[in-house]
C-alpha cells in the first residue's frame, strides 16, 4: 500500500468534481491581473506556426458559419482567468494562453511534419523525443507572445488523453512542473472534448445541447453534447478514422506530406474528376451512425495499383498524364469519404433531434474539419435539417493549445481541477495518463452490427481453445 501514496499524489484528475468553487478555492485562484511586460520573444529553433492574436486578427479567417467575433453577454465569458494550455497527445507540440473572455493571447505549434514525411506516419518513440526537444521552448514562446510570465496564470491545462502515452507524458510532466513551481491549479483535459468545446469559444451562441462531428487522424466521432463532460456517443469508427484514410491516400499518391496528407489531397482533388473512379460508399447496409474507412482505403489502394501508379515517384516527378490520374483518384476518394460523413450525419441529426429537440447546432471540428470541401458538403446537410454549422477556423481545428486552454477554462469554472502538485515529486512519480479514453457512453441504437460482426469474426486464441478443450 505504501507505494500508492506517491502515485495518488501525482495524479491529475478532473474527475474530482467540486460542485462549486469553495471560498477557499477562490482565494487560491490567481485571477487575471496587470500583465507583466516582457522582452521580445526569443528566437526559436524549431519549425513552428506561431500566432499572437485575438479574434479580430487576420490570422483567423471568419465567415458567418465559422466564428462570431462578439464575445460579451454570455455568462460563460464573465470572469477573468488566464490559462496556459499544453497539447502533446500526438505529433504536434502546442501551447497557448487564453483569457476567459475568449481572447487568444498566444498560440504556438511546433509540428513534426518532417518526421511524418520521412516515416509516413507517427512513430511514438520518435514523436516523444521530438516533443521533449521543443516543449520548453514552445511553452516559453506562448508565454512570451502573450507578454506574460507563469506568475500571471490562473491555471495550467494539459491533455491527459486519449493519445500516445509516451507523448502525453511529455506535456503532462511540463504542466506539472509549472503548476508545482508557481502553485497553480491544474486541469487534465480530454483531447476530443477540447476539439468540440473550442467551438464555444468561436461561436458565442453555442449552448448545450449541441451535436458534434469530430474528425481527425485517430478519431471519427458523432456525439450529442448534453453538457460539459456529458456526451452521448451516436457513432464512432469501427476501424480507421477519415484522417488516416486521407493520410494513406496521400502517401500512396506520392504527395508531399510535410503540411499534412489531408491538406495535400484537398489541394490535388480540386484538379481531378471526382466521378472518374468507381468507389463504393462504406457501410451502406448498416443503418446506424458508425463509420468505416479501412475498406475505402483498400479500394483506393487497389485503384492505384490497377493504374500502375508508383508512390515511389513523387507527384512532382510524375508525367502530366499520371498527375491527372492521381488527381482523379484524390478527388474520387474525397467525394466518397465525405459522402460517408454526410450520410452518417443525416441519420445522427434525426436521432439527436428525437433525444433533444432543442438542438440547433452541429459542430464539426478536428483536423479534417479544416477541409473546405468537407465544410461545404456538411453545410448542405445541416441546412436541409434547419440546423447551423459551426466550424472553428482551420488553425483551431487541427491540434492546438488554444482548445486545451479553453477546455481548461470551462472545466475550471465548474471547479473541475486539481490543486497544485507538490513542489518535490518522487522520481518514479506515475502521472495519470489515459491513452484510451472514450468521450461518452454509447447510444443503444448506435451499437453497430458491423462491430458485433467484427467481434464475431475474431477467433478465440489457440491457447484458450486448447484450455477449453481440456475441461
Ligand atoms: O486533429 P488533428 O490535428 O490531430 C489528431 O488528433 O489526429 O487531425 C490530424 C488529421 C490528419 O489526418 C490530417 O491529414 C487531417 O487531420 N487534415 C486534413 C486537412 N488538414 C489536416 N484532412 C483533410 N483536409 C485537410 N485540409
Ligand atoms: Zn486532435
Tab-separated table of C-alpha atoms and ligand atoms in Angstrom:
chain	number	residue	atom	x	y	z
A	1	UNK	CA	0.000	0.000	0.000
A	2	UNK	CA	2.857	2.359	0.765
A	3	UNK	CA	3.681	2.596	-2.931
A	4	UNK	CA	0.232	4.001	-3.608
A	5	UNK	CA	0.988	7.260	-1.868
A	6	UNK	CA	3.280	8.800	-4.479
A	7	UNK	CA	1.031	7.530	-7.259
A	8	UNK	CA	-2.024	9.196	-5.835
A	9	UNK	CA	-0.217	12.393	-5.033
A	10	UNK	CA	0.862	12.601	-8.643
A	11	UNK	CA	-2.381	12.016	-10.458
A	12	UNK	CA	-4.070	14.683	-12.451
A	13	UNK	CA	-7.746	14.169	-12.465
A	14	UNK	CA	-10.572	16.421	-13.317
A	15	UNK	CA	-12.977	13.889	-12.011
A	16	UNK	CA	-12.659	15.499	-8.597
A	17	UNK	CA	-15.892	17.231	-9.290
A	18	UNK	CA	-16.257	20.021	-6.818
A	19	UNK	CA	-19.833	21.191	-7.096
A	20	UNK	CA	-18.774	24.796	-6.870
A	21	UNK	CA	-15.612	26.654	-6.151
A	22	UNK	CA	-15.389	26.954	-2.423
A	23	UNK	CA	-14.468	30.187	-0.726
A	24	UNK	CA	-11.007	28.792	-0.148
A	25	UNK	CA	-10.554	27.928	-3.766
A	26	UNK	CA	-11.482	31.430	-4.730
A	27	UNK	CA	-8.638	32.679	-2.626
A	28	UNK	CA	-6.096	30.335	-4.122
A	29	UNK	CA	-7.047	31.045	-7.724
A	30	UNK	CA	-4.993	33.687	-9.395
A	31	UNK	CA	-7.303	35.838	-11.426
A	32	UNK	CA	-6.028	37.796	-14.372
A	33	UNK	CA	-4.058	40.784	-13.176
A	34	UNK	CA	-1.984	43.521	-14.684
A	35	UNK	CA	0.260	41.743	-17.121
A	36	UNK	CA	3.959	41.947	-16.620
A	37	UNK	CA	5.774	43.375	-19.583
A	38	UNK	CA	8.361	41.115	-21.100
A	39	UNK	CA	11.167	41.478	-23.538
A	40	UNK	CA	10.761	40.440	-27.153
A	41	UNK	CA	10.088	36.755	-27.706
A	42	UNK	CA	13.258	34.737	-28.082
A	43	UNK	CA	14.266	33.319	-31.398
A	44	UNK	CA	13.070	29.746	-31.774
A	45	UNK	CA	14.989	26.880	-33.258
A	46	UNK	CA	12.199	24.629	-34.427
A	47	UNK	CA	9.694	24.694	-37.271
A	48	UNK	CA	6.502	26.158	-35.961
A	49	UNK	CA	3.401	28.077	-36.638
A	50	UNK	CA	3.045	30.926	-34.222
A	51	UNK	CA	0.057	33.147	-33.687
A	52	UNK	CA	-0.491	36.054	-31.405
A	53	UNK	CA	-3.926	37.313	-31.761
A	54	UNK	CA	-7.346	37.941	-30.506
A	55	UNK	CA	-10.234	37.023	-32.715
A	56	UNK	CA	-10.067	40.203	-34.682
A	57	UNK	CA	-6.676	39.223	-36.041
A	58	UNK	CA	-6.276	38.438	-39.709
A	59	UNK	CA	-4.604	35.169	-38.695
A	60	UNK	CA	-8.043	33.710	-38.210
A	61	UNK	CA	-10.435	33.701	-41.071
A	62	UNK	CA	-14.017	34.265	-40.113
A	63	UNK	CA	-17.155	33.523	-42.069
A	64	UNK	CA	-20.717	33.568	-40.921
A	65	UNK	CA	-20.607	29.833	-40.250
A	66	UNK	CA	-17.209	29.984	-38.629
A	67	UNK	CA	-16.556	32.419	-35.833
A	68	UNK	CA	-18.743	35.110	-34.469
A	69	UNK	CA	-16.398	37.722	-33.115
A	70	UNK	CA	-18.564	39.252	-30.442
A	71	UNK	CA	-17.834	37.798	-27.050
A	72	UNK	CA	-19.801	39.514	-24.393
A	73	UNK	CA	-23.077	38.832	-22.729
A	74	UNK	CA	-22.808	35.051	-22.474
A	75	UNK	CA	-22.330	34.242	-18.796
A	76	UNK	CA	-19.540	31.792	-19.585
A	77	UNK	CA	-17.341	34.679	-20.646
A	78	UNK	CA	-17.893	36.708	-17.495
A	79	UNK	CA	-14.851	36.043	-15.421
A	80	UNK	CA	-11.244	36.922	-15.551
A	81	UNK	CA	-8.987	33.898	-15.788
A	82	UNK	CA	-5.905	33.360	-17.872
A	83	UNK	CA	-4.940	29.776	-18.618
A	84	UNK	CA	-1.967	28.116	-20.298
A	85	UNK	CA	-2.928	25.085	-22.408
A	86	UNK	CA	-0.437	22.354	-23.361
A	87	UNK	CA	-1.058	19.679	-26.010
A	88	UNK	CA	1.287	16.778	-26.866
A	89	UNK	CA	-1.080	13.854	-27.471
A	90	UNK	CA	0.138	13.007	-30.978
A	91	UNK	CA	2.563	14.690	-33.355
A	92	UNK	CA	2.163	18.393	-32.632
A	93	UNK	CA	3.701	20.150	-29.643
A	94	UNK	CA	1.361	23.028	-28.903
A	95	UNK	CA	0.858	25.651	-26.234
A	96	UNK	CA	-1.375	28.683	-25.945
A	97	UNK	CA	-2.518	31.269	-23.465
A	98	UNK	CA	-6.211	32.115	-23.446
A	99	UNK	CA	-8.233	34.525	-21.373
A	100	UNK	CA	-11.662	33.508	-20.140
A	101	UNK	CA	-13.313	36.284	-22.154
A	102	UNK	CA	-12.282	34.253	-25.217
A	103	UNK	CA	-9.248	36.310	-26.136
A	104	UNK	CA	-6.386	34.229	-27.507
A	105	UNK	CA	-3.238	35.846	-26.135
A	106	UNK	CA	-0.859	33.496	-27.909
A	107	UNK	CA	-0.794	30.272	-29.884
A	108	UNK	CA	2.338	28.276	-30.745
A	109	UNK	CA	2.512	24.969	-32.608
A	110	UNK	CA	5.662	23.007	-33.356
A	111	UNK	CA	4.818	20.338	-35.892
A	112	UNK	CA	6.639	17.090	-36.564
A	113	UNK	CA	5.840	17.308	-40.245
A	114	UNK	CA	9.341	16.358	-41.353
A	115	UNK	CA	9.281	13.214	-39.220
A	116	UNK	CA	5.843	12.369	-40.588
A	117	UNK	CA	7.021	12.825	-44.152
A	118	UNK	CA	10.102	10.693	-43.521
A	119	UNK	CA	8.354	7.789	-41.813
A	120	UNK	CA	4.913	8.088	-43.407
A	121	UNK	CA	3.229	8.041	-40.003
A	122	UNK	CA	3.713	8.751	-36.317
A	123	UNK	CA	6.450	6.685	-34.660
A	124	UNK	CA	5.730	7.016	-30.915
A	125	UNK	CA	9.318	6.902	-29.672
A	126	UNK	CA	10.489	9.471	-32.163
A	127	UNK	CA	7.443	11.637	-31.560
A	128	UNK	CA	8.184	11.567	-27.825
A	129	UNK	CA	11.747	12.646	-28.458
A	130	UNK	CA	10.620	15.453	-30.727
A	131	UNK	CA	8.141	16.686	-28.088
A	132	UNK	CA	10.846	16.580	-25.397
A	133	UNK	CA	13.202	18.625	-27.552
A	134	UNK	CA	10.799	21.515	-28.110
A	135	UNK	CA	8.337	21.554	-25.218
A	136	UNK	CA	10.238	24.076	-23.088
A	137	UNK	CA	10.672	26.482	-25.982
A	138	UNK	CA	7.076	26.125	-27.182
A	139	UNK	CA	5.714	26.945	-23.721
A	140	UNK	CA	8.183	29.805	-23.271
A	141	UNK	CA	7.172	31.270	-26.628
A	142	UNK	CA	3.493	31.003	-25.731
A	143	UNK	CA	4.140	32.959	-22.531
A	144	UNK	CA	6.424	35.484	-24.252
A	145	UNK	CA	3.983	36.085	-27.088
A	146	UNK	CA	1.274	36.708	-24.531
A	147	UNK	CA	3.576	39.083	-22.639
A	148	UNK	CA	3.108	37.019	-19.519
A	149	UNK	CA	5.085	35.027	-17.042
A	150	UNK	CA	3.936	31.870	-15.280
A	151	UNK	CA	3.156	34.009	-12.245
A	152	UNK	CA	0.350	35.724	-14.174
A	153	UNK	CA	-1.501	32.479	-14.878
A	154	UNK	CA	-4.674	31.322	-13.123
A	155	UNK	CA	-4.192	27.647	-14.025
A	156	UNK	CA	-2.468	25.201	-16.361
A	157	UNK	CA	-4.498	22.870	-18.588
A	158	UNK	CA	-2.973	19.827	-20.276
A	159	UNK	CA	-4.175	16.937	-22.441
A	160	UNK	CA	-4.126	13.689	-20.444
A	161	UNK	CA	-5.773	11.509	-23.123
A	162	UNK	CA	-6.626	9.951	-25.449
A	163	UNK	CA	-3.350	9.753	-27.352
A	164	UNK	CA	0.060	8.147	-27.305
A	165	UNK	CA	1.116	7.735	-23.690
A	166	UNK	CA	4.794	8.435	-24.406
A	167	UNK	CA	3.771	11.735	-25.975
A	168	UNK	CA	1.105	12.649	-23.428
A	169	UNK	CA	3.663	12.208	-20.668
A	170	UNK	CA	5.901	14.983	-22.047
A	171	UNK	CA	3.128	17.574	-21.861
A	172	UNK	CA	1.822	16.395	-18.518
A	173	UNK	CA	5.252	16.499	-16.911
A	174	UNK	CA	5.844	20.008	-18.214
A	175	UNK	CA	2.443	21.172	-16.968
A	176	UNK	CA	3.053	19.655	-13.541
A	177	UNK	CA	6.440	21.278	-13.274
A	178	UNK	CA	4.988	24.719	-13.962
A	179	UNK	CA	1.985	24.135	-11.715
A	180	UNK	CA	4.193	22.943	-8.874
A	181	UNK	CA	6.690	25.800	-9.194
A	182	UNK	CA	4.058	28.529	-9.320
A	183	UNK	CA	1.422	26.864	-7.139
A	184	UNK	CA	-1.156	26.770	-9.915
A	185	UNK	CA	-4.231	24.557	-10.158
A	186	UNK	CA	-4.065	22.024	-12.971
A	187	UNK	CA	-6.809	20.781	-15.292
A	188	UNK	CA	-6.479	17.412	-17.070
A	189	UNK	CA	-8.199	17.726	-20.451
A	190	UNK	CA	-9.846	15.166	-22.777
A	191	UNK	CA	-8.432	15.832	-26.240
A	192	UNK	CA	-11.714	15.140	-28.065
A	193	UNK	CA	-13.773	17.217	-25.659
A	194	UNK	CA	-11.354	20.042	-26.428
A	195	UNK	CA	-11.935	19.632	-30.193
A	196	UNK	CA	-15.668	20.022	-29.520
A	197	UNK	CA	-15.565	22.811	-26.936
A	198	UNK	CA	-13.292	25.105	-28.916
A	199	UNK	CA	-16.412	25.814	-30.976
A	200	UNK	CA	-17.882	27.541	-27.901
A	201	UNK	CA	-15.007	29.990	-27.899
A	202	UNK	CA	-15.683	30.723	-31.561
A	203	UNK	CA	-19.463	30.866	-31.508
A	204	UNK	CA	-20.926	32.592	-28.526
A	205	UNK	CA	-24.474	31.374	-29.214
A	206	UNK	CA	-23.398	27.782	-28.967
A	207	UNK	CA	-25.156	26.462	-25.881
A	208	UNK	CA	-25.598	22.864	-24.775
A	209	UNK	CA	-27.097	20.642	-26.053
A	210	UNK	CA	-25.450	20.503	-29.468
A	211	UNK	CA	-24.186	17.844	-31.853
A	212	UNK	CA	-20.556	17.365	-32.786
A	213	UNK	CA	-18.793	15.528	-35.562
A	214	UNK	CA	-15.147	15.182	-34.543
A	215	UNK	CA	-12.918	14.078	-37.400
A	216	UNK	CA	-9.185	13.687	-37.041
A	217	UNK	CA	-6.326	11.307	-37.697
A	218	UNK	CA	-7.331	8.873	-34.964
A	219	UNK	CA	-10.996	9.580	-34.268
A	220	UNK	CA	-14.320	9.711	-36.065
A	221	UNK	CA	-16.934	10.581	-33.502
A	222	UNK	CA	-20.538	11.705	-33.691
A	223	UNK	CA	-21.704	12.876	-30.295
A	224	UNK	CA	-24.595	14.606	-28.679
A	225	UNK	CA	-23.099	17.053	-26.187
A	226	UNK	CA	-25.629	17.301	-23.346
A	227	UNK	CA	-23.405	19.350	-21.109
A	228	UNK	CA	-19.792	19.904	-20.171
A	229	UNK	CA	-18.318	16.461	-19.548
A	230	UNK	CA	-21.584	14.745	-20.587
A	231	UNK	CA	-21.629	13.242	-24.068
A	232	UNK	CA	-23.691	10.581	-25.787
A	233	UNK	CA	-21.790	8.731	-28.486
A	234	UNK	CA	-24.055	8.283	-31.507
A	235	UNK	CA	-21.365	6.843	-33.722
A	236	UNK	CA	-17.685	6.035	-33.952
A	237	UNK	CA	-15.393	4.297	-36.390
A	238	UNK	CA	-15.238	0.532	-36.366
A	239	UNK	CA	-11.725	0.639	-37.820
A	240	UNK	CA	-9.894	3.696	-39.200
A	241	UNK	CA	-10.671	7.385	-38.932
A	242	UNK	CA	-11.146	9.555	-42.020
A	243	UNK	CA	-7.858	11.427	-41.397
A	244	UNK	CA	-5.968	8.137	-41.545
A	245	UNK	CA	-7.598	7.411	-44.931
A	246	UNK	CA	-6.604	10.878	-46.197
A	247	UNK	CA	-3.033	10.378	-44.966
A	248	UNK	CA	-2.601	6.932	-46.557
A	249	UNK	CA	-4.147	8.030	-49.842
A	250	UNK	CA	-1.719	10.969	-49.916
A	251	UNK	CA	1.209	8.671	-49.216
A	252	UNK	CA	0.211	6.177	-51.927
A	253	UNK	CA	-0.217	9.008	-54.427
A	254	UNK	CA	3.341	10.178	-53.709
A	255	UNK	CA	2.254	13.575	-52.317
A	256	UNK	CA	4.351	15.864	-50.172
A	257	UNK	CA	3.256	15.031	-46.619
A	258	UNK	CA	5.008	17.930	-44.935
A	259	UNK	CA	1.872	20.034	-44.457
A	260	UNK	CA	-0.447	17.067	-43.892
A	261	UNK	CA	-1.758	14.269	-46.071
A	262	UNK	CA	-5.256	15.701	-45.775
A	263	UNK	CA	-4.307	19.157	-46.956
A	264	UNK	CA	-2.329	17.678	-49.884
A	265	UNK	CA	-5.318	15.573	-51.004
A	266	UNK	CA	-7.681	18.517	-50.664
A	267	UNK	CA	-5.489	20.579	-52.969
A	268	UNK	CA	-4.928	17.835	-55.533
A	269	UNK	CA	-8.610	16.861	-55.570
A	270	UNK	CA	-9.508	20.304	-56.955
A	271	UNK	CA	-7.741	19.297	-60.183
A	272	UNK	CA	-9.390	15.889	-60.534
A	273	UNK	CA	-12.659	14.377	-61.725
A	274	UNK	CA	-14.473	13.126	-58.626
A	275	UNK	CA	-16.721	10.797	-60.663
A	276	UNK	CA	-13.931	9.139	-62.625
A	277	UNK	CA	-13.056	6.272	-60.276
A	278	UNK	CA	-15.777	3.979	-59.064
A	279	UNK	CA	-15.523	3.637	-55.282
A	280	UNK	CA	-18.364	2.459	-53.073
A	281	UNK	CA	-19.585	4.333	-50.010
A	282	UNK	CA	-18.824	2.348	-46.829
A	283	UNK	CA	-21.455	0.711	-44.619
A	284	UNK	CA	-24.490	1.494	-46.785
A	285	UNK	CA	-26.259	-1.580	-45.422
A	286	UNK	CA	-25.745	-0.578	-41.778
A	287	UNK	CA	-28.488	1.798	-40.744
A	288	UNK	CA	-26.545	3.361	-37.898
A	289	UNK	CA	-24.153	6.278	-37.405
A	290	UNK	CA	-20.892	4.361	-37.269
A	291	UNK	CA	-18.052	4.788	-39.722
A	292	UNK	CA	-15.570	2.598	-41.513
A	293	UNK	CA	-12.641	3.773	-43.604
A	294	UNK	CA	-10.470	0.641	-43.792
A	295	UNK	CA	-12.408	-0.738	-46.787
A	296	UNK	CA	-12.266	2.573	-48.634
A	297	UNK	CA	-8.512	2.648	-48.075
A	298	UNK	CA	-8.264	-0.797	-49.670
A	299	UNK	CA	-10.429	0.311	-52.615
A	300	UNK	CA	-8.129	3.290	-53.153
A	301	UNK	CA	-5.007	1.134	-52.931
A	302	UNK	CA	-6.415	-1.295	-55.498
A	303	UNK	CA	-7.367	1.589	-57.806
A	304	UNK	CA	-3.826	2.949	-57.527
A	305	UNK	CA	-2.328	-0.468	-58.254
A	306	UNK	CA	-4.618	-1.037	-61.207
A	307	UNK	CA	-3.403	2.226	-62.742
A	308	UNK	CA	0.240	1.211	-62.135
A	309	UNK	CA	0.945	4.302	-60.064
A	310	UNK	CA	4.254	4.103	-58.232
A	311	UNK	CA	4.190	6.042	-54.930
A	312	UNK	CA	7.993	5.903	-55.032
A	313	UNK	CA	7.829	8.504	-57.778
A	314	UNK	CA	6.966	11.826	-56.122
A	315	UNK	CA	3.952	13.595	-57.578
A	316	UNK	CA	6.068	16.427	-58.923
A	317	UNK	CA	8.206	13.969	-60.952
A	318	UNK	CA	5.258	12.082	-62.459
A	319	UNK	CA	4.200	12.657	-66.067
A	320	UNK	CA	1.414	15.168	-66.730
A	321	UNK	CA	-0.884	12.311	-67.680
A	322	UNK	CA	-0.141	10.431	-64.468
A	323	UNK	CA	-0.553	13.572	-62.392
A	324	UNK	CA	-4.045	13.826	-63.876
A	325	UNK	CA	-4.761	10.219	-62.933
A	326	UNK	CA	-3.553	10.818	-59.388
A	327	UNK	CA	-5.777	13.893	-59.149
A	328	UNK	CA	-8.773	11.824	-60.310
A	329	UNK	CA	-8.104	9.275	-57.575
A	330	UNK	CA	-7.726	12.013	-54.939
A	331	UNK	CA	-10.984	13.647	-55.999
A	332	UNK	CA	-12.899	10.367	-56.167
A	333	UNK	CA	-11.577	9.299	-52.775
A	334	UNK	CA	-12.539	12.614	-51.207
A	335	UNK	CA	-16.035	12.565	-52.700
A	336	UNK	CA	-16.796	9.104	-51.279
A	337	UNK	CA	-15.036	9.659	-47.940
A	338	UNK	CA	-17.107	12.790	-47.361
A	339	UNK	CA	-20.313	11.218	-48.673
A	340	UNK	CA	-19.897	8.684	-45.873
A	341	UNK	CA	-19.731	11.575	-43.382
A	342	UNK	CA	-22.799	13.199	-44.930
A	343	UNK	CA	-24.904	10.047	-44.733
A	344	UNK	CA	-23.992	9.373	-41.112
A	345	UNK	CA	-24.604	13.000	-40.114
A	346	UNK	CA	-28.062	12.955	-41.744
A	347	UNK	CA	-29.067	9.989	-39.625
A	348	UNK	CA	-27.366	11.278	-36.473
A	349	UNK	CA	-29.266	14.562	-36.755
A	350	UNK	CA	-32.567	12.634	-36.802
A	351	UNK	CA	-31.530	10.582	-33.781
A	352	UNK	CA	-30.255	13.570	-31.861
A	353	UNK	CA	-33.386	15.636	-32.501
A	354	UNK	CA	-35.526	12.771	-31.183
A	355	UNK	CA	-33.448	12.783	-27.993
A	356	UNK	CA	-33.010	16.564	-27.680
A	357	UNK	CA	-35.434	18.514	-29.910
A	358	UNK	CA	-33.851	21.810	-28.820
A	359	UNK	CA	-30.576	21.137	-30.677
A	360	UNK	CA	-29.702	23.944	-33.088
A	361	UNK	CA	-26.051	23.367	-33.978
A	362	UNK	CA	-23.742	20.793	-35.477
A	363	UNK	CA	-20.113	21.431	-34.571
A	364	UNK	CA	-17.558	19.999	-36.992
A	365	UNK	CA	-14.042	20.007	-35.625
A	366	UNK	CA	-10.745	18.088	-35.627
A	367	UNK	CA	-8.026	18.272	-38.282
A	368	UNK	CA	-10.187	17.051	-41.184
A	369	UNK	CA	-12.727	19.800	-40.456
A	370	UNK	CA	-10.246	22.317	-41.818
A	371	UNK	CA	-11.058	20.934	-45.277
A	372	UNK	CA	-13.193	23.360	-47.309
A	373	UNK	CA	-14.899	20.603	-49.307
A	374	UNK	CA	-15.885	18.825	-46.073
A	375	UNK	CA	-17.294	22.075	-44.693
A	376	UNK	CA	-19.259	22.883	-47.831
A	377	UNK	CA	-20.840	19.420	-48.044
A	378	UNK	CA	-21.755	19.338	-44.363
A	379	UNK	CA	-23.165	22.837	-44.620
A	380	UNK	CA	-25.680	21.437	-47.118
A	381	UNK	CA	-26.628	18.639	-44.724
A	382	UNK	CA	-27.279	20.890	-41.738
A	383	UNK	CA	-29.104	23.494	-43.808
A	384	UNK	CA	-31.511	20.798	-45.049
A	385	UNK	CA	-32.269	19.998	-41.426
A	386	UNK	CA	-32.589	23.639	-40.324
A	387	UNK	CA	-29.522	23.468	-38.119
A	388	UNK	CA	-26.491	25.704	-38.081
A	389	UNK	CA	-22.965	24.509	-38.833
A	390	UNK	CA	-20.199	25.656	-36.509
A	391	UNK	CA	-16.664	25.048	-37.768
A	392	UNK	CA	-13.744	26.596	-35.898
A	393	UNK	CA	-11.147	28.225	-38.170
A	394	UNK	CA	-8.608	25.706	-39.554
A	395	UNK	CA	-5.890	26.695	-37.080
A	396	UNK	CA	-8.252	25.727	-34.259
A	397	UNK	CA	-9.481	22.526	-35.965
A	398	UNK	CA	-6.055	20.896	-36.147
A	399	UNK	CA	-4.376	20.114	-32.831
A	400	UNK	CA	-3.613	23.265	-30.893
A	401	UNK	CA	-3.076	24.579	-27.393
A	402	UNK	CA	-5.973	27.049	-27.519
A	403	UNK	CA	-8.571	24.299	-27.369
A	404	UNK	CA	-6.815	22.797	-24.341
A	405	UNK	CA	-6.621	26.149	-22.543
A	406	UNK	CA	-10.255	26.871	-23.387
A	407	UNK	CA	-11.470	23.465	-22.173
A	408	UNK	CA	-9.372	24.067	-19.073
A	409	UNK	CA	-11.220	27.346	-18.535
A	410	UNK	CA	-14.642	25.726	-18.996
A	411	UNK	CA	-13.827	22.952	-16.529
A	412	UNK	CA	-12.062	25.253	-14.114
A	413	UNK	CA	-15.149	27.415	-13.812
A	414	UNK	CA	-17.058	24.387	-12.590
A	415	UNK	CA	-14.385	23.549	-10.058
A	416	UNK	CA	-13.108	20.618	-12.101
A	417	UNK	CA	-9.406	20.937	-11.449
A	418	UNK	CA	-6.723	19.574	-9.195
A	419	UNK	CA	-4.682	21.513	-6.682
A	420	UNK	CA	-1.041	22.294	-7.496
A	421	UNK	CA	1.215	19.227	-7.423
A	422	UNK	CA	3.733	19.009	-4.584
A	423	UNK	CA	6.882	21.064	-5.158
A	424	UNK	CA	9.027	17.944	-4.996
A	425	UNK	CA	7.685	14.913	-6.791
A	426	UNK	CA	9.261	11.494	-6.413
A	427	UNK	CA	11.418	10.367	-9.343
A	428	UNK	CA	9.150	7.410	-10.057
A	429	UNK	CA	6.027	9.536	-9.921
A	430	UNK	CA	3.281	7.940	-12.016
A	431	UNK	CA	1.159	10.571	-13.672
A	432	UNK	CA	-2.405	9.897	-14.717
A	433	UNK	CA	-2.392	9.327	-18.479
A	434	UNK	CA	-5.415	7.991	-20.361
A	435	UNK	CA	-4.280	6.795	-23.798
A	436	UNK	CA	-7.604	5.023	-24.494
A	437	UNK	CA	-10.320	7.149	-23.050
A	438	UNK	CA	-13.822	7.176	-24.587
A	439	UNK	CA	-15.562	10.507	-24.631
A	440	UNK	CA	-19.112	9.357	-23.920
A	441	UNK	CA	-21.445	6.468	-23.347
A	442	UNK	CA	-22.558	4.573	-26.434
A	443	UNK	CA	-26.154	5.228	-27.546
A	444	UNK	CA	-28.143	1.975	-27.629
A	445	UNK	CA	-29.264	2.327	-31.264
A	446	UNK	CA	-25.713	3.263	-32.190
A	447	UNK	CA	-24.231	-0.123	-31.433
A	448	UNK	CA	-23.033	-1.242	-34.773
A	449	UNK	CA	-23.998	-4.510	-36.397
A	450	UNK	CA	-20.692	-4.325	-38.172
A	451	UNK	CA	-18.894	-4.050	-34.877
A	452	UNK	CA	-20.546	-7.201	-33.495
A	453	UNK	CA	-19.845	-8.996	-36.773
A	454	UNK	CA	-16.254	-7.953	-36.470
A	455	UNK	CA	-16.110	-9.239	-32.918
A	456	UNK	CA	-17.719	-12.482	-34.029
A	457	UNK	CA	-15.006	-12.900	-36.608
A	458	UNK	CA	-12.266	-12.804	-34.008
A	459	UNK	CA	-11.163	-16.310	-33.315
A	460	UNK	CA	-10.531	-17.269	-29.720
A	461	UNK	CA	-6.801	-17.804	-29.275
A	462	UNK	CA	-5.208	-21.198	-29.754
A	463	UNK	CA	-4.347	-21.194	-26.047
A	464	UNK	CA	-7.908	-20.535	-24.926
A	465	UNK	CA	-9.274	-23.179	-27.325
A	466	UNK	CA	-6.724	-25.650	-26.018
A	467	UNK	CA	-7.581	-24.808	-22.407
A	468	UNK	CA	-11.308	-25.078	-23.117
A	469	UNK	CA	-10.896	-28.489	-24.758
A	470	UNK	CA	-9.043	-29.752	-21.665
A	471	UNK	CA	-12.033	-29.038	-19.450
B	1	LIG	O1	-6.975	16.829	-35.062
B	1	LIG	P1	-5.673	16.569	-35.732
B	1	LIG	O2	-4.770	17.737	-35.977
B	1	LIG	O3	-4.834	15.505	-34.951
B	1	LIG	C1	-5.417	14.355	-34.389
B	1	LIG	O4	-5.961	14.485	-33.277
B	1	LIG	O5	-5.374	13.318	-35.101
B	1	LIG	O6	-6.003	15.856	-37.117
B	1	LIG	C2	-4.987	15.449	-37.974
B	1	LIG	C3	-5.623	14.882	-39.228
B	1	LIG	C4	-4.605	14.269	-40.177
B	1	LIG	O7	-5.054	13.002	-40.583
B	1	LIG	C5	-4.582	15.264	-41.330
B	1	LIG	O8	-4.275	14.673	-42.584
B	1	LIG	C6	-6.001	15.768	-41.306
B	1	LIG	O9	-6.297	15.922	-39.938
B	1	LIG	N1	-6.139	17.047	-42.010
B	1	LIG	C7	-6.909	17.199	-43.097
B	1	LIG	C8	-6.712	18.524	-43.532
B	1	LIG	N2	-5.837	19.128	-42.685
B	1	LIG	C9	-5.494	18.201	-41.753
B	1	LIG	N3	-7.724	16.337	-43.737
B	1	LIG	C10	-8.379	16.778	-44.816
B	1	LIG	N4	-8.243	18.035	-45.306
B	1	LIG	C11	-7.429	18.932	-44.702
B	1	LIG	N5	-7.314	20.173	-45.210
B	2	LIG	ZN1	-6.802	16.082	-32.470
